[in-house]
Coordinates of C-alpha atoms and ligand atoms in Angstrom, one line a residue:
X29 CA -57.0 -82.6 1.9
X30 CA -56.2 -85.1 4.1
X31 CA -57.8 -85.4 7.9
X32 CA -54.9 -84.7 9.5
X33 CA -54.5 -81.1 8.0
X34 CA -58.1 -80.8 8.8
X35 CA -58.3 -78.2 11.6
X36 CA -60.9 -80.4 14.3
X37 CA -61.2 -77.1 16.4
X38 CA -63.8 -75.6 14.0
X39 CA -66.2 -78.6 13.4
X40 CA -69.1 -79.9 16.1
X41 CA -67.3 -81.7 19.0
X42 CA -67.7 -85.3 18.6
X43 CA -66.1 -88.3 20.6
X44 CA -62.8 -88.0 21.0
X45 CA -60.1 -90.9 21.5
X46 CA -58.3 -93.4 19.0
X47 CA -59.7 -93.0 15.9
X48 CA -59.4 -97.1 15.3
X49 CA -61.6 -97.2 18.1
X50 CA -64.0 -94.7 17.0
X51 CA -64.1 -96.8 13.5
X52 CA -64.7 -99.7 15.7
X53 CA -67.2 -98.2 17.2
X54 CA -69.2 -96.9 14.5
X55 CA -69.2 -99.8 12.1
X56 CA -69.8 -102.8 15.0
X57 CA -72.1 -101.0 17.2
X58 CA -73.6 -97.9 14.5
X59 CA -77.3 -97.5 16.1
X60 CA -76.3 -97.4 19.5
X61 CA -72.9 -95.4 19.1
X62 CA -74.7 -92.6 17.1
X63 CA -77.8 -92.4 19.6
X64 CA -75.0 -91.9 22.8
X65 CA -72.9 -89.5 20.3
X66 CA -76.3 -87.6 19.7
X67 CA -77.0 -87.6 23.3
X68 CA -73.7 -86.8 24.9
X69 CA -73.4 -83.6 21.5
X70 CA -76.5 -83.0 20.0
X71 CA -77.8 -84.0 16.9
X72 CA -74.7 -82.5 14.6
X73 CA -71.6 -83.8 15.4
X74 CA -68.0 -84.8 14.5
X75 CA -66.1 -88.6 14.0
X76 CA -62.1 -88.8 13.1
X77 CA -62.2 -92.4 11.6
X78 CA -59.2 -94.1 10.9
X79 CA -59.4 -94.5 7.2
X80 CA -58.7 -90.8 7.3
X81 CA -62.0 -89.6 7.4
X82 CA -63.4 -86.4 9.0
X83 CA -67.1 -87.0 9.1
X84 CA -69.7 -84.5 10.1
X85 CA -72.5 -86.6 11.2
X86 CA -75.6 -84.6 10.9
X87 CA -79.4 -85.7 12.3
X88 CA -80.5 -82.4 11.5
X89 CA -83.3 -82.1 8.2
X90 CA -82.1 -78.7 7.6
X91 CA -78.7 -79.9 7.4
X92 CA -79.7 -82.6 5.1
X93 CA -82.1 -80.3 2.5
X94 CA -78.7 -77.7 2.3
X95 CA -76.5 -81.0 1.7
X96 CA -79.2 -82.4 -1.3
X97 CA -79.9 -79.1 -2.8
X98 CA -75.9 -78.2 -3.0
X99 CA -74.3 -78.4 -5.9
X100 CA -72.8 -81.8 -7.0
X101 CA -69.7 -80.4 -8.0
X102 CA -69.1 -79.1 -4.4
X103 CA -70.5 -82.0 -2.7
X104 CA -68.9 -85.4 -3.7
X105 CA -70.7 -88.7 -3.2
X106 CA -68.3 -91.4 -5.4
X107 CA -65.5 -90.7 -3.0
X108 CA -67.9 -91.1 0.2
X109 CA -69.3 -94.9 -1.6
X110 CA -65.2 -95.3 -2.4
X111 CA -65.6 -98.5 -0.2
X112 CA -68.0 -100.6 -2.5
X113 CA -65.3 -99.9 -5.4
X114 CA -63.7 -103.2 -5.6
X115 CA -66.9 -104.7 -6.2
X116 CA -69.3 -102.5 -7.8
X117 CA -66.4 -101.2 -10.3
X118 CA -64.9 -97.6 -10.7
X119 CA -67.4 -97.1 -13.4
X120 CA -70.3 -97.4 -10.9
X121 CA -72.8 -94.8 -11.0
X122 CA -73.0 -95.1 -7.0
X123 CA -69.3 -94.1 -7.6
X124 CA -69.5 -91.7 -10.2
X125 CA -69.4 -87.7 -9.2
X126 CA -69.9 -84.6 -11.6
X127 CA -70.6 -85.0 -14.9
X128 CA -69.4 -88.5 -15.6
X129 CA -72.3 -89.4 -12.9
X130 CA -74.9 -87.1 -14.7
X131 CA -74.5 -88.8 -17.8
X132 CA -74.7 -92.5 -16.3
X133 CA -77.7 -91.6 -14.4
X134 CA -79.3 -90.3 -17.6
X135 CA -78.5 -93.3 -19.2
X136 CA -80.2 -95.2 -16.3
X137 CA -83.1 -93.4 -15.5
X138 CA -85.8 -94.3 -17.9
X139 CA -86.6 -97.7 -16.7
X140 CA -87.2 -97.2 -13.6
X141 CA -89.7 -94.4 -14.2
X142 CA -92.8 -95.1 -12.0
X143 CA -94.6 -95.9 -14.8
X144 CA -92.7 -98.7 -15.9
X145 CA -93.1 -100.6 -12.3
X146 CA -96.4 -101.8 -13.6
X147 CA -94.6 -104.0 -16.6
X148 CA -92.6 -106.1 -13.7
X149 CA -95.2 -106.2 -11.3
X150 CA -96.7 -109.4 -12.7
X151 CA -93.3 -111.3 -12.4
X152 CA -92.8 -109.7 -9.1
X153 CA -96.3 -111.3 -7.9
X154 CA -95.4 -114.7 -9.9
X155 CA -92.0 -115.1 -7.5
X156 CA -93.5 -114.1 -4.6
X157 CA -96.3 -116.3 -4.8
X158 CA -94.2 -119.1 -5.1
X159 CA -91.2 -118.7 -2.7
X160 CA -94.1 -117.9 0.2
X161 CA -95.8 -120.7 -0.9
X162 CA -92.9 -122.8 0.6
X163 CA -92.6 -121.5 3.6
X164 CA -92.9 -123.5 6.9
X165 CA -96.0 -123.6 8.9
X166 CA -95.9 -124.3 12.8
X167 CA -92.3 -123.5 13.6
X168 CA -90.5 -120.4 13.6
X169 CA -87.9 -119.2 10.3
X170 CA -85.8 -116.4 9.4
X171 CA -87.7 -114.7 6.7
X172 CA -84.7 -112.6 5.4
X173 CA -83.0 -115.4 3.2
X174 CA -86.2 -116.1 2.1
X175 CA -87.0 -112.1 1.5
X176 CA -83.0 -112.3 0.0
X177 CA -84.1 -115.2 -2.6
X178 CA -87.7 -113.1 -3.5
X179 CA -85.7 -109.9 -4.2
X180 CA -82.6 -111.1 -5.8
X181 CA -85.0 -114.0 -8.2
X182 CA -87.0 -110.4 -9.2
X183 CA -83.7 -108.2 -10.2
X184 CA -82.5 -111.4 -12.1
X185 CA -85.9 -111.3 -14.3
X186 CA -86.5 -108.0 -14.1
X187 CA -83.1 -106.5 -14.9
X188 CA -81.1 -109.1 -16.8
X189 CA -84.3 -110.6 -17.9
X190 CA -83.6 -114.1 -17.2
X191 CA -86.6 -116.6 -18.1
X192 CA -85.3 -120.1 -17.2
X193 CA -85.7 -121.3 -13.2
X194 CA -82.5 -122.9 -14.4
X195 CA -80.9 -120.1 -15.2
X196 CA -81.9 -118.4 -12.2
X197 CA -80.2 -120.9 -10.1
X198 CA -77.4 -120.9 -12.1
X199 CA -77.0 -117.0 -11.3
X200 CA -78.2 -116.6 -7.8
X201 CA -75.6 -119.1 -5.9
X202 CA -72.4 -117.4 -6.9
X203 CA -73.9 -113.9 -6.1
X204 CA -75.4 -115.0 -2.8
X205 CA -71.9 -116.5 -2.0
X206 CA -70.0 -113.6 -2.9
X207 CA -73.1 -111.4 -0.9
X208 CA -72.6 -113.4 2.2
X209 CA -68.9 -113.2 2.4
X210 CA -69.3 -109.4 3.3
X211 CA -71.8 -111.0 5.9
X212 CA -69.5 -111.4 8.8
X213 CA -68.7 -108.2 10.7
X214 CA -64.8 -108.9 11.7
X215 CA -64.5 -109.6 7.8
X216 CA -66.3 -106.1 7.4
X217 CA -64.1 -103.7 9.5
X218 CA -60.7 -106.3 7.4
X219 CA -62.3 -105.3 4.1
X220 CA -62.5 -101.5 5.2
X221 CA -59.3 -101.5 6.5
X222 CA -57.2 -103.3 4.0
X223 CA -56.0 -102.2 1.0
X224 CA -57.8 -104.3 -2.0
X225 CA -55.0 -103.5 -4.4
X226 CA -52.8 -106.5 -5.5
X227 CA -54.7 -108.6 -2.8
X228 CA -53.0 -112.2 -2.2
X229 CA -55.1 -115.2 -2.5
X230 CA -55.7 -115.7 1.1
X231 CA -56.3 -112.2 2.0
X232 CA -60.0 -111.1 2.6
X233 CA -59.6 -109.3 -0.6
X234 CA -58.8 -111.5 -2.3
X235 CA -61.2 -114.6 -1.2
X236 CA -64.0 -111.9 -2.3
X237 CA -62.2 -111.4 -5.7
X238 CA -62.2 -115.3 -5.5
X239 CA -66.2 -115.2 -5.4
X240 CA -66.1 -112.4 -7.6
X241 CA -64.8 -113.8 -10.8
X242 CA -67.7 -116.6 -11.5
X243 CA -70.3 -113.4 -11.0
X244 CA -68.4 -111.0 -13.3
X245 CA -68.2 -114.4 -16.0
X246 CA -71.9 -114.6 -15.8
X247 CA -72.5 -111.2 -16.3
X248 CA -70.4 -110.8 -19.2
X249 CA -72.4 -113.8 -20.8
X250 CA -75.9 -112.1 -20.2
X251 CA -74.5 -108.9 -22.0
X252 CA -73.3 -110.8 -24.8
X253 CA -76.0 -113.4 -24.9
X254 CA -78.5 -110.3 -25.0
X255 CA -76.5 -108.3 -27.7
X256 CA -76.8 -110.9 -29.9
X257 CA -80.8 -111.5 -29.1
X258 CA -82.4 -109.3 -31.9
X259 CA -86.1 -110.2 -30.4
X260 CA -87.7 -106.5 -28.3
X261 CA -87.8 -107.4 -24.9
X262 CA -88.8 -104.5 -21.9
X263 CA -85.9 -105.9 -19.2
X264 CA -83.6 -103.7 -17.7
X265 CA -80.5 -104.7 -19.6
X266 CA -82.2 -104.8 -22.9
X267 CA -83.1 -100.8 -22.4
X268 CA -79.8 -99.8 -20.6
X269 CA -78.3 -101.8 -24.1
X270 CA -80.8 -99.2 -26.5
X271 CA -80.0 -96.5 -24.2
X272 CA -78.2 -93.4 -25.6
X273 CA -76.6 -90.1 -24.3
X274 CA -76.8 -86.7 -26.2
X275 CA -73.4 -87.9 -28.4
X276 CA -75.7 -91.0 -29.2
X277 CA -73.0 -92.8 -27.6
X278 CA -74.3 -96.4 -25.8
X279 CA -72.8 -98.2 -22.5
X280 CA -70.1 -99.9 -23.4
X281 CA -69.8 -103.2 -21.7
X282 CA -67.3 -102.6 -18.8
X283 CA -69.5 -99.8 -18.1
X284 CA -72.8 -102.5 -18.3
X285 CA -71.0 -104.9 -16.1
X286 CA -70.3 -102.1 -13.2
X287 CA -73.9 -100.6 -13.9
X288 CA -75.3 -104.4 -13.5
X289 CA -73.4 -105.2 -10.8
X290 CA -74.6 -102.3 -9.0
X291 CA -78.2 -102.9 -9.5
X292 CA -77.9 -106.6 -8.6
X293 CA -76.2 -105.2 -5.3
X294 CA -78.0 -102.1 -4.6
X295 CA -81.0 -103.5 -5.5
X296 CA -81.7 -106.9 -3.9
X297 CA -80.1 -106.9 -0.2
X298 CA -81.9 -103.7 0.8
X299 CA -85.5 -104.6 -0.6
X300 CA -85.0 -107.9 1.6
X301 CA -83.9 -106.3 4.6
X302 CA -86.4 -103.6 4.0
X303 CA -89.2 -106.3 3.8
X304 CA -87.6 -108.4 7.1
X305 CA -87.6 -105.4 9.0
X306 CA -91.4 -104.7 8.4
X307 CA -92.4 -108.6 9.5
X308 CA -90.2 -108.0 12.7
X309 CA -92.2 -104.4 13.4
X310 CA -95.3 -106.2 11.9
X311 CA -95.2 -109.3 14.2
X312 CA -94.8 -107.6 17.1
X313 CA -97.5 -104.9 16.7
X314 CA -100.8 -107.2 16.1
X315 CA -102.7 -103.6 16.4
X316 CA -101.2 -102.8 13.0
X317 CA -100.9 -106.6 11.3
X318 CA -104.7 -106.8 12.5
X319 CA -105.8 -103.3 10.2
X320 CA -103.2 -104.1 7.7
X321 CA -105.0 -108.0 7.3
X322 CA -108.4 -106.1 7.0
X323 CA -107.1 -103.8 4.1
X324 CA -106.0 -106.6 2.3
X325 CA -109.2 -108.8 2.8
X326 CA -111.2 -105.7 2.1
X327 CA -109.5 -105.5 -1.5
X328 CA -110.0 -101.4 -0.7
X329 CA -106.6 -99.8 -1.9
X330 CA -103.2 -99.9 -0.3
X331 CA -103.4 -96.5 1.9
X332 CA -102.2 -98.3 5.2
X333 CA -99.8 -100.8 3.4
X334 CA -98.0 -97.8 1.7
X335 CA -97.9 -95.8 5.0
X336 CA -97.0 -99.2 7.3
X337 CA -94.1 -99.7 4.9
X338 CA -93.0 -96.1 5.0
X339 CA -93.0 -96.8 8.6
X340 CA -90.7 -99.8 8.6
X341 CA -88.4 -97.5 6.5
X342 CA -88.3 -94.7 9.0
X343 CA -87.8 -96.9 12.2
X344 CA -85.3 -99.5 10.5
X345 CA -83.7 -97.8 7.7
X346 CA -81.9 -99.5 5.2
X347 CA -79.7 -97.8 4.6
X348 CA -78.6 -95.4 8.2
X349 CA -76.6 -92.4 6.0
X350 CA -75.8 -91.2 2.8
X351 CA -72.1 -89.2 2.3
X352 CA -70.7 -86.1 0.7
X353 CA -67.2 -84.8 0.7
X354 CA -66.4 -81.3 0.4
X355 CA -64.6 -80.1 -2.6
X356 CA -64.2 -77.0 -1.1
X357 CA -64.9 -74.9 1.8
X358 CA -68.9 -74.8 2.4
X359 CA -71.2 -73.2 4.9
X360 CA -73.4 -75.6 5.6
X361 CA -76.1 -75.2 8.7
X362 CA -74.3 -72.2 9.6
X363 CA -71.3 -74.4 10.4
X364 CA -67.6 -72.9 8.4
X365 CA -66.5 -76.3 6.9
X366 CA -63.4 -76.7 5.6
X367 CA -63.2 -78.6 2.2
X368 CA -61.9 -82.5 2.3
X369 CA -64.3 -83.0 5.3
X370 CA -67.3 -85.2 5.0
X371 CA -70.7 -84.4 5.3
X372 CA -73.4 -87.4 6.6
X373 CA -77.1 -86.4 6.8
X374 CA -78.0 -89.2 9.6
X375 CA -81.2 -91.0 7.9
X376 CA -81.0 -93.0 11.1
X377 CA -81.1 -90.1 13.6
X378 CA -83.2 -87.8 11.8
X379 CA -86.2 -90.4 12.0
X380 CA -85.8 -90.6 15.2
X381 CA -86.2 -87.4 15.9
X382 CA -89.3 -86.5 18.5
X383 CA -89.6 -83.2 17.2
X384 CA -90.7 -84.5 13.8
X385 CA -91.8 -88.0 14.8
X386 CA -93.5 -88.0 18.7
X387 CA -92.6 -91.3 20.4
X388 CA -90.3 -91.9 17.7
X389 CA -89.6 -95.1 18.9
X390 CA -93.2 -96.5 18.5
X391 CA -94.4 -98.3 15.1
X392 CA -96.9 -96.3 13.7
X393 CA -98.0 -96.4 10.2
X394 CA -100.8 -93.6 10.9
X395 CA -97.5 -91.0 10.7
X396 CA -98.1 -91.5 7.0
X397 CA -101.9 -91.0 6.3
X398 CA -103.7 -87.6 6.5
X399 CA -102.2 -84.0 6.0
X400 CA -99.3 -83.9 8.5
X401 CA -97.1 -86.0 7.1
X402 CA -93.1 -85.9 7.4
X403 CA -91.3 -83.7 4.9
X404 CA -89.1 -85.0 1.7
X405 CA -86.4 -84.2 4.1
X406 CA -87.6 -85.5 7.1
X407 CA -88.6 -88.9 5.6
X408 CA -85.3 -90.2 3.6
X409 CA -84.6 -94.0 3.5
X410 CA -84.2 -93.3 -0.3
X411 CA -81.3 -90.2 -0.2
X412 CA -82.1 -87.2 -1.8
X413 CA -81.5 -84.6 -4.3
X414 CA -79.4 -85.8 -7.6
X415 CA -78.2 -89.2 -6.3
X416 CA -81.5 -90.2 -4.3
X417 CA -82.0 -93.4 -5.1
X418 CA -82.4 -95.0 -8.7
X419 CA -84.5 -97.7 -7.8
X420 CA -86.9 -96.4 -4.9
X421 CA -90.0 -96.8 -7.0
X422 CA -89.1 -100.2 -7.6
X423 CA -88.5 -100.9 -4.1
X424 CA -91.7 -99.5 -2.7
X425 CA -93.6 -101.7 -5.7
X426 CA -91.7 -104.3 -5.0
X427 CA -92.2 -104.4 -1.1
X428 CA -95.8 -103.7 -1.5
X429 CA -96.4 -106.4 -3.9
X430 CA -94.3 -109.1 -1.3
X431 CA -96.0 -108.0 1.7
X432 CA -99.5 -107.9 0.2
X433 CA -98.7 -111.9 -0.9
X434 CA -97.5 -112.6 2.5
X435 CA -100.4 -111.2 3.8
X436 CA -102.9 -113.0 2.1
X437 CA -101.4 -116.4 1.9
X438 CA -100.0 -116.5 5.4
X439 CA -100.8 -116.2 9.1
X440 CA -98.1 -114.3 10.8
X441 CA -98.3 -115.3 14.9
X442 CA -97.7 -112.2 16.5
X443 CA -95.3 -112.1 19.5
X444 CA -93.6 -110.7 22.5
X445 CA -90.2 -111.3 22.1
X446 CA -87.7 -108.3 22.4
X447 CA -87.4 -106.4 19.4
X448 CA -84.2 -108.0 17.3
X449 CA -80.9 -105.7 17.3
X450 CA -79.4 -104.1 14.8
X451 CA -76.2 -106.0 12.8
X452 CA -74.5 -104.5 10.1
X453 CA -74.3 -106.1 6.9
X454 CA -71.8 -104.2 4.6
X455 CA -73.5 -100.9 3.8
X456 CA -77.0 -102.1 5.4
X457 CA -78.3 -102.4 9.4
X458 CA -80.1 -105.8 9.2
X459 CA -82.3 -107.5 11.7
X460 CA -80.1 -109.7 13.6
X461 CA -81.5 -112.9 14.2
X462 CA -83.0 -112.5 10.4
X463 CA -86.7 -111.4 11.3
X464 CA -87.8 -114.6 13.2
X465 CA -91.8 -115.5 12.8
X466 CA -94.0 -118.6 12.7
X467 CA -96.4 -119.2 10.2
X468 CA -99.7 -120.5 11.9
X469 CA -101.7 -121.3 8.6
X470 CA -100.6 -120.6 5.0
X471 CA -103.5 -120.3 2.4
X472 CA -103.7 -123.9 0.1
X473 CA -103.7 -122.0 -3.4
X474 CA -103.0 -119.0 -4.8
X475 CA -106.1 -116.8 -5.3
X476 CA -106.0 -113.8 -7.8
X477 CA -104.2 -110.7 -6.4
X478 CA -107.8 -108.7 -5.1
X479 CA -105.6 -105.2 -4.4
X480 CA -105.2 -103.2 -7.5
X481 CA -101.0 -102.5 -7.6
Ligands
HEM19 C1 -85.6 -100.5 0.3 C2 -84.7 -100.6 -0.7 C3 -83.7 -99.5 -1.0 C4 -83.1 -98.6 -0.1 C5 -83.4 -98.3 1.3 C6 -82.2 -97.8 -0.9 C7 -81.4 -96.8 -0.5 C8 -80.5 -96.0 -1.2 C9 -79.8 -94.9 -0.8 C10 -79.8 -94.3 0.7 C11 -79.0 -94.5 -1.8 C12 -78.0 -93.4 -1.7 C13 -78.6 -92.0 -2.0 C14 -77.6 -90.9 -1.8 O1 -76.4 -91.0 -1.7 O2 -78.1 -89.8 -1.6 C15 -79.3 -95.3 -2.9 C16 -78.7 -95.1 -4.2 C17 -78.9 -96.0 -5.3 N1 -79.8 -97.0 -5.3 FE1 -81.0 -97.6 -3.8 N2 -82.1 -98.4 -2.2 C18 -83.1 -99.4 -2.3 C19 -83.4 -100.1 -3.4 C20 -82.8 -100.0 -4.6 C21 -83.2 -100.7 -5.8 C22 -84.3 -101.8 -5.9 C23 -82.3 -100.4 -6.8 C24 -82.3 -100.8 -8.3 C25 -82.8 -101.9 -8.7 C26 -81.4 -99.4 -6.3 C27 -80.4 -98.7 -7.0 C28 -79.7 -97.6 -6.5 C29 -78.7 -96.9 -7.3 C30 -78.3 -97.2 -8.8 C31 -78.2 -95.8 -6.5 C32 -77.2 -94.8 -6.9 C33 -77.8 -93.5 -7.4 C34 -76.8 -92.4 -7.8 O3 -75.7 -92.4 -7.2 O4 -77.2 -91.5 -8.6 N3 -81.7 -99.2 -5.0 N4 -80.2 -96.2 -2.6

């Protein structure tokens, strides 16, 4: 159904005006529009966007637990991502709904099982050592390139299993170009608003289809370079290659590129900016980095770096909302929608909620330890239900492992400074000055990792 026919009288008032200006609004200036939207209508309410989108924007945890507990065949995710298409590929499992998703996600599951984690945590250690290892002492740096080149080194072992430094390279530059052309915001609300079918040369299309092509090349050649390596190996690729649905049907490669592309994607810019975001909180809450610098010394578990990192997610998540569309007409949170309409449980406004969280705007890991902690619907960074995120175990290993380098090898100095804003970076709110800090010492060789991960 499209918006228009969609009757506006029936769903949560919302902000009214052009809906190019309400687009605008929510893509350039997302935290601050949806706190004044949740001010001015409550925490449920409605945008008209001018891609033809109805969106019920919903910082509501009830809301959220109907919306990942309804069935997938009512509630559409694929055409919510539709966005990331030219890029990730239609045979995406972020793109996928129904059936076609099931069997992808079955496909992909097994290795990133918790378990597994433990298999990549020694490479994860190896590259974080080392890129921390160069980082400058005495003046102040961005840490999210350097967080961008930790995560994206990882998913290149861990996933497509590359060994050689000079084959890491050779794969990181063209998918950090193509990454940072999405970079620009201008360039963002271009992309969203033009079509990318039959884009020219010149058109922002088609300069990311430009930067596109030597990434897809390289892809191909790790698929084909691994089909025809007959030696066990325990990367990513080489299971998602042995992997089998109940036909025993395997991936075929289209389906491997759009599958790696996503993970390369999905999985590297939001670990970074996840990991920026907690050395911005961290260096500007010495309370915390103090206790957190004592846990680590003390070699006595990772209680308080699990729960600071669970509080990074919760202040500055990732990712601010997940989407559904309805296939058909839905009661949800006692609201008649009509079907065509999107649904958007608010990951952004429902931790900020001072029900759930008191002084929700204070960074406090302590949320997270003892009994009361939030609820699987209250605490969400990851999505939830049948398309929560593949690769959240991996991230919160991966984070914890990063951060527990950084915090023994280097001396954060805390600071003052205003908190950085929020920028949008494609699908991801990013710190915007990069997470800023100065290293005041940096430990002269690596010592064995002394915190069991
Ligand atoms: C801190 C880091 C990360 C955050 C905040 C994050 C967040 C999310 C969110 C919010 C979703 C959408 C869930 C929904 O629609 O309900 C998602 C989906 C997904 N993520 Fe992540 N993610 C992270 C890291 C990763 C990593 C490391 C990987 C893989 C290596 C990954 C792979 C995926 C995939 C494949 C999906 C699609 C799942 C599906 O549709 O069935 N993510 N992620």
């Amino acid at each position: 159904m499209a918006a228009s026919e969609i009757d506006l009288s029936r769903l949560p008032p919302g902000p009214t005006g052009p809906s190019a200006l309400v687009a605008m609004r929510f893509l350039l200036r997302g935290p601050h529009f949806l706190e004044a939207c949740r001010d001015r209508y409550g925490p449920v309410f409605t945008i008209r966007l001018n891609t033809g989108r109805t969106v019920v924007i919903a910082g509501d945890p009830a809301i959220a637990k109907e919306v990942f507990q309804g069935s997938a065949d009512d509630l559409y995710a694929g055409a919510g991502n539709v966005v990331l298409k030219p890029i990730l590929g239609a045979r995406s499992v972020l793109l996928l709904d129904g059936p076609e998703h099931l069997r992808q996600r079955r496909l992909m599951l097994p290795p990133f099982h918790g378990e597994r984690m433990r298999a990549y945590g020694e490479t994860m250690r190896e590259v974080a050592e080392r890129h921390v290892a160069r980082w400058p002492v005495g003046r102040a740096f961005a840490v999210h390139p350097t967080m961008q080149a930790i995560t994206l080194e990882i998913i290149l072992r861990t996933v497509f299993g590359v060994q050689e430094r000079a084959d890491v390279e050779r794969l990181a530059e063209p998918m950090k170009r193509l990454l940072n052309s999405t970079d620009q915001p201008l360039r963002l609300l271009s992309l969203q608003f033009t079509s990318s079918a039959n884009a020219k040369p010149r058109s922002p299309w088609g300069r990311v289809y430009a930067l596109m092509a030597p990434v897809d090349a390289l892809i191909h050649e790790q698929i084909a370079a691994r089909r025809a390596d007959a030696e066990p190996r325990d990367d990513i690729l080489s299971l998602l290659l042995a992997a089998r649905d109940e036909d025993g049907n395997a991936l075929t490669d289209a389906e491997l590129r759009d599958e790696l592309m996503t993970l390369l994607l999905a999985g590297h810019e939001t670990t970074a900016t996840a990991l920026a975001w907690t050395v911005e909180r961290l260096v500007r809450t010495p309370r915390v980095l103090t206790r957190l610098r004592e846990e680590v010394e003390s070699g006595e578990g990772t209680d308080y770096l699990d729960a600071t990192i669970k509080e990074a997610l919760r202040l500055r998540p990732v990712v601010p909302g997940v989407i559904r569309q309805l296939q058909r007409p839905l009661r949800i949170g006692g609201m008649e929608l009509p079907a065509g309409v999107h649904v958007s449980p608010s990951i952004y406004l429902i931790h900020r909620r001072a029900d759930v969280y008191p002084e929700p705007y204070a960074f406090r890991p302590e949320r997270f330890l003892g009994e009361d902690a939030p609820g699987t619907y209250e605490w969400l960074p990851f999505g939830g239900g049948i398309r929560r995120c593949l690769g959240a175990s991996f991230a919160l290993y991966e984070m914890r492992i990063v951060l527990e380098t950084v915090l023994r090898r280097a001396e954060l100095e805390t600071t003052d400074a205003a908190s950085e804003p929020v920028k949008r970076r494609f699908v991801t709110y990013t710190p915007r000055d990069g997470g800023r800090v100065r290293v005041t010492r940096l430990a002269p060789a690596a010592s064995p990792a002394r915190v069991a991960v």
